[in-house]
Coordinates of C-alpha atoms (C1' of nucleotides) in Angstrom, one line a residue:
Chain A
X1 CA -4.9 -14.9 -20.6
X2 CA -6.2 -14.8 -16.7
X3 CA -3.2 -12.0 -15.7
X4 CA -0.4 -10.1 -16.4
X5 CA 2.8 -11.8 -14.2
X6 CA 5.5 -9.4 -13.5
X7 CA 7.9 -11.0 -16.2
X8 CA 4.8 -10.7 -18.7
X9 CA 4.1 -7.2 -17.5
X10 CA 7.9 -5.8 -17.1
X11 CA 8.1 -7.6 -20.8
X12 CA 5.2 -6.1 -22.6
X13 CA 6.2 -2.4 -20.9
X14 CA 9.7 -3.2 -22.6
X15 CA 7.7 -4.1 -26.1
X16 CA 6.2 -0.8 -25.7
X17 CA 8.7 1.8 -25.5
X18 CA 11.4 -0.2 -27.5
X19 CA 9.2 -2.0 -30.3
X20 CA 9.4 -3.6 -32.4
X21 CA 11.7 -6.0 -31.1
X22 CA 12.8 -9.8 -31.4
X23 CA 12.4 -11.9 -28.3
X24 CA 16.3 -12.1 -28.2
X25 CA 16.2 -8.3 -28.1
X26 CA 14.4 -8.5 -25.3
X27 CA 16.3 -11.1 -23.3
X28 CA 19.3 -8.2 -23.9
X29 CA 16.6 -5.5 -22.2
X30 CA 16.7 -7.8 -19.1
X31 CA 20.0 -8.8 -18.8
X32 CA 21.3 -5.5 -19.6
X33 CA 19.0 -4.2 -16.9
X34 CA 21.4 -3.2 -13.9
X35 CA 19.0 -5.4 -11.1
X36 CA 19.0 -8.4 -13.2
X37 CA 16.5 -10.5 -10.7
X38 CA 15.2 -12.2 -13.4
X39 CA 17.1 -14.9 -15.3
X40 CA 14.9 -13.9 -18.8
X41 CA 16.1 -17.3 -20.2
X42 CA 15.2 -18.5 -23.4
X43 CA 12.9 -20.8 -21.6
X44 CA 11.3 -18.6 -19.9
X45 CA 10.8 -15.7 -22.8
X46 CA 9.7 -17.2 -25.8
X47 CA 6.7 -19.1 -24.5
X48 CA 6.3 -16.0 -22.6
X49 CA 5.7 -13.4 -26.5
X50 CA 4.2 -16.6 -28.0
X51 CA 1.7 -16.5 -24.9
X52 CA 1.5 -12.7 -25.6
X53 CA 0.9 -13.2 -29.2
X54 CA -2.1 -15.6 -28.8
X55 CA -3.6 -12.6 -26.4
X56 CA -3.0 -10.4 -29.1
X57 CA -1.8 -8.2 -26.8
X58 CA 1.1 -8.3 -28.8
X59 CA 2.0 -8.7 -33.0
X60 CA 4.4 -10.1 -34.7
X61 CA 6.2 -9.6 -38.0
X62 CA 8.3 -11.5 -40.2
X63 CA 11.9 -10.6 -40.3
X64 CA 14.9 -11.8 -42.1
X65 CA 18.4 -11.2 -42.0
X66 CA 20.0 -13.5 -44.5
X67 CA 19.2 -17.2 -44.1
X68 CA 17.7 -16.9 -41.5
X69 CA 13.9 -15.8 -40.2
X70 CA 13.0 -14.3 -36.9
X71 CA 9.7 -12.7 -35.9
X72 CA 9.2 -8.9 -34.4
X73 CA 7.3 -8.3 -31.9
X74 CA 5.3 -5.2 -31.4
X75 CA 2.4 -3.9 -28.9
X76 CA -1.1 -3.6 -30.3
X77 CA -4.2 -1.0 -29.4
X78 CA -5.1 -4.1 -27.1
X79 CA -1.6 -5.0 -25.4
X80 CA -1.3 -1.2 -24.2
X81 CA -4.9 -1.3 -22.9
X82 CA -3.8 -4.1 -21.4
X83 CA -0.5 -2.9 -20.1
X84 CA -2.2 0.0 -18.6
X85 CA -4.7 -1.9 -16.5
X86 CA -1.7 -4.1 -15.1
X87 CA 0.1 -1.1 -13.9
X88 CA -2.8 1.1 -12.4
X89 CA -4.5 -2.6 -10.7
X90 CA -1.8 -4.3 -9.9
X91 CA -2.0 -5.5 -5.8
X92 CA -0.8 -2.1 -4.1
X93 CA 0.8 -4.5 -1.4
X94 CA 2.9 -6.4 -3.0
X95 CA 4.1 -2.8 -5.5
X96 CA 5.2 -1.2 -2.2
X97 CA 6.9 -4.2 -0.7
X98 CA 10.0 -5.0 -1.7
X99 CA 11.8 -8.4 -1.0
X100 CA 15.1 -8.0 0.6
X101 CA 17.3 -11.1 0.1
X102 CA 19.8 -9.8 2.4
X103 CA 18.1 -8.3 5.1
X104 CA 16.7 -12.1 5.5
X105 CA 20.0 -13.4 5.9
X106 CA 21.3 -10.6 7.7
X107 CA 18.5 -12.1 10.1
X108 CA 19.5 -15.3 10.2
X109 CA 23.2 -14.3 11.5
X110 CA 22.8 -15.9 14.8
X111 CA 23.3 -19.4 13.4
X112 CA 26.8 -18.4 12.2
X113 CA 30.2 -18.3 14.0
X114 CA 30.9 -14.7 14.7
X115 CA 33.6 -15.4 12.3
X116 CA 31.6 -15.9 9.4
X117 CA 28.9 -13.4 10.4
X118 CA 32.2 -10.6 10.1
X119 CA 33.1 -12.3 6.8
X120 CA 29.6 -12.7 5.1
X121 CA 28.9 -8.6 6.4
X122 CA 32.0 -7.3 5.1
X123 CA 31.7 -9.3 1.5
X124 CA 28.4 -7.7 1.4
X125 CA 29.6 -4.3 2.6
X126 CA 31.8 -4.8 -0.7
X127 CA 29.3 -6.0 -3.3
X128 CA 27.2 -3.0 -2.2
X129 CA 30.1 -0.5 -2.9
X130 CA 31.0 -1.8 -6.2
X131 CA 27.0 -1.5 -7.0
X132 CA 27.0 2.2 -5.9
X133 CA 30.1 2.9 -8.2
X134 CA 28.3 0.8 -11.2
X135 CA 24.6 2.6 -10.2
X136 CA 26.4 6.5 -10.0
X137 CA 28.0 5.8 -13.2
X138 CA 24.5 4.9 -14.4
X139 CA 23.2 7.9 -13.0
X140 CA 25.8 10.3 -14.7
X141 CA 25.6 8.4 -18.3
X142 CA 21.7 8.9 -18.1
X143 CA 22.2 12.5 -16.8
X144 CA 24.4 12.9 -20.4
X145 CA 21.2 11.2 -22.1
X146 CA 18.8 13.4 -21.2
X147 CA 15.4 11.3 -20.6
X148 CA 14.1 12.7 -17.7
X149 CA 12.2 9.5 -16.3
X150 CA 15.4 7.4 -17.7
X151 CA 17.4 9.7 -15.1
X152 CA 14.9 9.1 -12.1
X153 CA 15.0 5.3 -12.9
X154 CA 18.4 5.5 -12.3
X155 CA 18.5 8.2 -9.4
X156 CA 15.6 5.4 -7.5
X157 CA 18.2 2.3 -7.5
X158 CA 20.7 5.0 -6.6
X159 CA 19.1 5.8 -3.5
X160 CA 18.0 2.6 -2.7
X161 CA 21.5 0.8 -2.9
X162 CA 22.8 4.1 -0.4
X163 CA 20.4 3.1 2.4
X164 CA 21.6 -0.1 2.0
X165 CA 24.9 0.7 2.0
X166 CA 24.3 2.7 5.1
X167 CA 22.3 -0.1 6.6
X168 CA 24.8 -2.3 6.3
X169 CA 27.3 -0.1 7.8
X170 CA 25.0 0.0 11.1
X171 CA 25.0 -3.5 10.9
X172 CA 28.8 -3.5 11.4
X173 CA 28.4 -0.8 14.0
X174 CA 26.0 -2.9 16.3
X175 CA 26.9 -6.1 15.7
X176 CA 30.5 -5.6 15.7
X177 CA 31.4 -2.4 17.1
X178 CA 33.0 -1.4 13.5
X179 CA 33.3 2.1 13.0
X180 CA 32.9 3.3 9.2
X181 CA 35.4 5.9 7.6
X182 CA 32.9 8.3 6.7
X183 CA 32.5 8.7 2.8
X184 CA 34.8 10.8 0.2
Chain B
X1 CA 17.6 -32.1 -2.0
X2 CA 19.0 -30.1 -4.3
X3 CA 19.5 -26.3 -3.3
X4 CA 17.5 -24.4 -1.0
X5 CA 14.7 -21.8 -2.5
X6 CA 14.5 -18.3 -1.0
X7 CA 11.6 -19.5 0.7
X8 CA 13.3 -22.6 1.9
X9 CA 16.0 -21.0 3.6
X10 CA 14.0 -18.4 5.5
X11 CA 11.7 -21.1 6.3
X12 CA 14.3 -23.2 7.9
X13 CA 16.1 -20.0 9.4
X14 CA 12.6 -18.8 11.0
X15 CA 12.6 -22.5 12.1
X16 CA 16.4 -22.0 13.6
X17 CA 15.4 -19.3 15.5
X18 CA 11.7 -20.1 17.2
X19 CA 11.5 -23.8 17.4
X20 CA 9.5 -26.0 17.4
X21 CA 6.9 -25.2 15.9
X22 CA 3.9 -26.3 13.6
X23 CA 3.3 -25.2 9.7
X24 CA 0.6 -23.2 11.0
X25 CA 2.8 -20.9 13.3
X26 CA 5.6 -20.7 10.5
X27 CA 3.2 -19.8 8.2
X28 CA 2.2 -16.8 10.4
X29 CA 5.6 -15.9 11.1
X30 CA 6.0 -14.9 7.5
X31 CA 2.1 -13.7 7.2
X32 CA 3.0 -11.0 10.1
X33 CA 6.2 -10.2 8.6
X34 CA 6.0 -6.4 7.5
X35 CA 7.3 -7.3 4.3
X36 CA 4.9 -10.0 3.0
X37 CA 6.5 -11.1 -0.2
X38 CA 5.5 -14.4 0.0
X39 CA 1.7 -15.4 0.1
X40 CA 3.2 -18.4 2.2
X41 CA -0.3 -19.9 1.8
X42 CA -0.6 -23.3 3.2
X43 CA -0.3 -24.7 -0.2
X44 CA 3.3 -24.0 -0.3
X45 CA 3.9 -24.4 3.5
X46 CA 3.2 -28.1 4.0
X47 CA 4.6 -29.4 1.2
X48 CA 7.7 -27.4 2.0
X49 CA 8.3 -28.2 5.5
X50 CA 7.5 -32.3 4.6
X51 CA 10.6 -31.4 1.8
X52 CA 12.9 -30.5 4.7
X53 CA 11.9 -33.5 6.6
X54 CA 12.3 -35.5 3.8
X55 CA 16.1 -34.1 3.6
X56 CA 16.7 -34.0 7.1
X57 CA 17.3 -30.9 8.0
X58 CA 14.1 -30.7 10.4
X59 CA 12.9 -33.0 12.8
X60 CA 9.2 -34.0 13.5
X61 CA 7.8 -34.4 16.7
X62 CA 4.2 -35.1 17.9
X63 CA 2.2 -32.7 19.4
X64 CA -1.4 -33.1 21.1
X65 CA -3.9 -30.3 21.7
X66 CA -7.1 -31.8 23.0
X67 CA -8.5 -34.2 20.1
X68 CA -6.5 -32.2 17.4
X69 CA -3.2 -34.2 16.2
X70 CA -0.2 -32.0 14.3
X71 CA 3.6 -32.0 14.4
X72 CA 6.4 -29.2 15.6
X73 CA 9.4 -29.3 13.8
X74 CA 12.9 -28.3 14.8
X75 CA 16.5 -27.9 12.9
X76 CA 18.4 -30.6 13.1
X77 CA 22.7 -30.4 13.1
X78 CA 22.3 -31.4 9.2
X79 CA 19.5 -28.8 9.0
X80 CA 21.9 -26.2 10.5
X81 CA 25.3 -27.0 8.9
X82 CA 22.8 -26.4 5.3
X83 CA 21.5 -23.6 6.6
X84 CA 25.1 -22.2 7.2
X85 CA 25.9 -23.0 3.3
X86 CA 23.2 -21.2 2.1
X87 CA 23.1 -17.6 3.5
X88 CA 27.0 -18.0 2.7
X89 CA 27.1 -19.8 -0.8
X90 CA 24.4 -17.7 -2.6
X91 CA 24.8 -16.0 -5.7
X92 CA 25.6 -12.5 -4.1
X93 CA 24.7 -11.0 -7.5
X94 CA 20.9 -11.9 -6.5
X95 CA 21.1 -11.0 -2.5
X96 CA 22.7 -7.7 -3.6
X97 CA 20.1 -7.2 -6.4
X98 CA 16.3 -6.2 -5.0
X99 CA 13.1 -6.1 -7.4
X100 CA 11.3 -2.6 -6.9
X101 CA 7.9 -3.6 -8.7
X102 CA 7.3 -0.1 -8.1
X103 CA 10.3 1.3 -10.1
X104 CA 9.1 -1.3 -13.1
X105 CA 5.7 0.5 -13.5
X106 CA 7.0 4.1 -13.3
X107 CA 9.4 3.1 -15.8
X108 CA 6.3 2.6 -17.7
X109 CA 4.9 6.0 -17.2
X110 CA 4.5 6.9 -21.0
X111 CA 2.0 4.7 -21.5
X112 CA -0.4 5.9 -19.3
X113 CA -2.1 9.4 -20.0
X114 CA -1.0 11.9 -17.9
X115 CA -3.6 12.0 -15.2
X116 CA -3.3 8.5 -14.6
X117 CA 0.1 8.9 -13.9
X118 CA -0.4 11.4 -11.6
X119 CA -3.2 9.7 -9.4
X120 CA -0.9 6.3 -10.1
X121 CA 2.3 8.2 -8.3
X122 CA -0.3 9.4 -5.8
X123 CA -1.3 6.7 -4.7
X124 CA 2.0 5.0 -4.1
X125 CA 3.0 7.7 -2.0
X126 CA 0.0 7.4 0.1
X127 CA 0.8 3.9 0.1
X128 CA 4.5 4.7 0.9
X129 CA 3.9 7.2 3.4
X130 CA 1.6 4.4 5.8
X131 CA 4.0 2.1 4.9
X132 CA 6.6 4.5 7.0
X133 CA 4.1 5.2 10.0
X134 CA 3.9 1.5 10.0
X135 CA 7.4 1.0 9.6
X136 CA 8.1 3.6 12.0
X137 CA 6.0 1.7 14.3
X138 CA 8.0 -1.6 14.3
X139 CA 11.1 0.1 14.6
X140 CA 9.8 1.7 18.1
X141 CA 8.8 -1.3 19.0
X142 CA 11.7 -3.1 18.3
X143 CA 13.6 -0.4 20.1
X144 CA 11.4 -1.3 23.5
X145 CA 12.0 -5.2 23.4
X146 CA 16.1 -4.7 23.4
X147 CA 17.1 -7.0 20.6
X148 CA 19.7 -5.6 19.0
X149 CA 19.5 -8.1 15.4
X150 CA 15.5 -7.7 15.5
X151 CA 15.9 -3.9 16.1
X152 CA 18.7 -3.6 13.3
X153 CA 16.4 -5.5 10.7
X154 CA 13.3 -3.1 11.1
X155 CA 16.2 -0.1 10.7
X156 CA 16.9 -1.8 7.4
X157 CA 13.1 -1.4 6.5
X158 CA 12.7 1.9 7.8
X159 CA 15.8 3.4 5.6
X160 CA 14.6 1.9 2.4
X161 CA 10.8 3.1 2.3
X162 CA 12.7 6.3 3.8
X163 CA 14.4 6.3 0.4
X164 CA 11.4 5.6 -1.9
X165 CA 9.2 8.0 -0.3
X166 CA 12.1 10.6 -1.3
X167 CA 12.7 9.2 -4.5
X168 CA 8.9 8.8 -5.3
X169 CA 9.4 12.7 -4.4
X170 CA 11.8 13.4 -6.5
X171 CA 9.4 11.4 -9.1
X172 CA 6.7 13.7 -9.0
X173 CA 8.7 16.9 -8.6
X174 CA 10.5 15.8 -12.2
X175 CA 7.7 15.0 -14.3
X176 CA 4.2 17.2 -12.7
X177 CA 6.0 19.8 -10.9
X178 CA 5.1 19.1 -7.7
X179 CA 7.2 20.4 -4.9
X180 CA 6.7 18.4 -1.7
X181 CA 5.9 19.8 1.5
X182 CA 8.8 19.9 3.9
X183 CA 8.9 16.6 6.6
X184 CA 7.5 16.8 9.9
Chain C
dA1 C1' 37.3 -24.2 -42.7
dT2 C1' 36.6 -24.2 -38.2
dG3 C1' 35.8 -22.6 -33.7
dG4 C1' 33.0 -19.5 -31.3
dC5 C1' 29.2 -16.7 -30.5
dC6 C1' 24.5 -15.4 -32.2
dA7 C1' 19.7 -16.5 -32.2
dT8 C1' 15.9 -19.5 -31.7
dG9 C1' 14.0 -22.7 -29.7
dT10 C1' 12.4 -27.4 -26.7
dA11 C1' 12.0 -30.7 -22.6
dA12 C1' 12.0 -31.8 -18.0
dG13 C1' 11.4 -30.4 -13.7
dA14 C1' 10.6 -27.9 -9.4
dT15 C1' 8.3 -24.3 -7.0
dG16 C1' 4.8 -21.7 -5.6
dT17 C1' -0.3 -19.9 -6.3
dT18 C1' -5.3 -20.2 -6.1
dA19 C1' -9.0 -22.7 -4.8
dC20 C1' -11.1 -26.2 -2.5
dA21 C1' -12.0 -29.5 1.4
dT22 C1' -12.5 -30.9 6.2
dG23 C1' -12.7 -31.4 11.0
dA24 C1' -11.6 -29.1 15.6
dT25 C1' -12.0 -25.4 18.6
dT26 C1' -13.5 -21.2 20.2
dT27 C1' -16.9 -17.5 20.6
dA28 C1' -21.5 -15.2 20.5
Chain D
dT1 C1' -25.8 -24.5 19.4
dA2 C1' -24.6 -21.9 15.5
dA3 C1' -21.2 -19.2 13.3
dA4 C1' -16.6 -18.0 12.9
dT5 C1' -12.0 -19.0 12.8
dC6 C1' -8.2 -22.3 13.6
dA7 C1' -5.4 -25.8 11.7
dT8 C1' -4.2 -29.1 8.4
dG9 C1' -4.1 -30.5 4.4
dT10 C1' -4.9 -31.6 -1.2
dA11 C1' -5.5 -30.8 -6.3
dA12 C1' -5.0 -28.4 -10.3
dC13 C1' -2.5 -25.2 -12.5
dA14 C1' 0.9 -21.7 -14.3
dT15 C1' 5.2 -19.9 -14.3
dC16 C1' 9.9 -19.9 -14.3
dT17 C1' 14.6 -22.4 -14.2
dT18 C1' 18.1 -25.3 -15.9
dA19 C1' 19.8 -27.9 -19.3
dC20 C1' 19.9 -29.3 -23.8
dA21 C1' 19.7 -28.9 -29.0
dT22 C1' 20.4 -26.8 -33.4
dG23 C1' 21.8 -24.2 -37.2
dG24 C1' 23.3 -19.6 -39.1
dC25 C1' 26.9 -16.2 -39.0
dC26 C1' 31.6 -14.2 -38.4
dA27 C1' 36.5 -13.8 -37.4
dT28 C1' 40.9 -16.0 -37.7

DNA sequence: ATGGCCATGTAAGATGTTACATGATTTA
DNA sequence: TAAATCATGTAACATCTTACATGGCCAT
């Protein structure tokens, strides 16, 4: 296997700390996940532990419930050798950048009607709210948990959806001379 | 054509807004971005931009330097009208959403042993902290040629590394103990 | 028992990446 | 004029997505 992808990485990280687990399991780890940018389909995860498996970075186990037969997966000595090169030599670059789906269409507004520019800004002003409310609620169940680095996961999309929030709020205020009630 | 890609749509958008222009200069358009998510090598490029052609929503026209033979392309109405559809009719869930590769590997601090996580989480804030000068930069810039838009989407960048460098702070006061010296 | 969800896949397809190739143009 | 870089591609490849398929399990 020539390189860890990010799926295959983000995966095999999830293997570790949660293992052993069935590639539906995993799916759930994803889509549970509270920045869901990857679809985890079954397409896309089961070639994806089979193409683990036959690095043996991973190992599976039989596992029945009833009728029918599944397989675990867990990490082996190699997979977290493996797991640990990936993180430390991954491209620093591309770590540290961080594609931002809206700021490019944020760019882009000059093709639209004022109209819709207003309309398209504000829907976004109100996705972004309801994700801080969703993302603080995340914050205070993992505060309740007590995992330290489960909290800072949380506090780091936190942080990152208020500057967006507050972005998008000088958006408003440039483009369209909207002034923003200032926050509870 | 069926639905525009990510990479589609701020193709045909950079195209809206500087045309006409060749694959080459496109291609550098996204290579001098500051946020170079996409390797926009010239094996996704030319393909791409013959795509739109195909479809209609850019325009070919000849264009002669010397002995050397390429084409500029510019939006057409159809080009436009799709354009408009797409920055509108995404799925918000994903625009809203935004990938932090970097979050994904501190998630995965366990693994490592705990000097490698330190000089790991060193070395992104190093990274993080030229990524601000940088950033900083750009925004200055920005700030000198007068557009407003180009202005407001370098403020976008600027407020999120703001926020990882802080969170990447809080990161490393949590688990080593560090305390971080105060900003200048 | 039947309709719906759980769980495990497979097939087809498009998109984007890396690596290679090639001639034109500029620069030392 | 030789070397570097500009500019335009092409080929092979891997990964991921969407859509489909299938059978077990559970609640009504």
């Amino acid at each position: 296997m020539r390189k860890l992808s990010e799926l295959e990485g983000a995966a095999l990280g999830i293997i570790a700390r949660a293992q052993p687990l069935t590639p539906y399991q995993l799916r759930k780890y994803f889509a549970i996940s509270p920045n869901p940018h990857w679809s985890a389909s079954a397409g896309s995860i089961y070639p994806l532990v089979e193409r683990l498996e036959a690095a043996r970075l991973v190992r599976a186990e039989e596992h029945a419930t009833g009728e029918r037969v599944g397989w675990k997966y867990s990490i082996t000595v190699t997979g977290r050798k493996r797991l640990r090169t990936w993180i430390l030599g991954g491209d620093t670059v591309k770590v540290i950048g961080l594609p931002d789906l809206l700021r490019v269409r944020v760019a882009m507004m000059p093709v639209l009607p004022p109209a819709e520019q207003r309309q398209f800004i504000a829907l976004m002003e109100q996705k972004l709210r309801e994700t801080l409310a969703i993302t603080r609620a995340d914050v205070a169940r993992k505060q309740q948990e007590g995992d330290p680095l489960n909290l800072l996961i949380s506090r780091g999309a936190l942080l990152q959806t208020e500057a967006r929030l507050h972005w998008i709020h000088e958006v408003q205020a440039t483009l369209f001379g909207v002034q923003v009630q200032p926050a509870p």
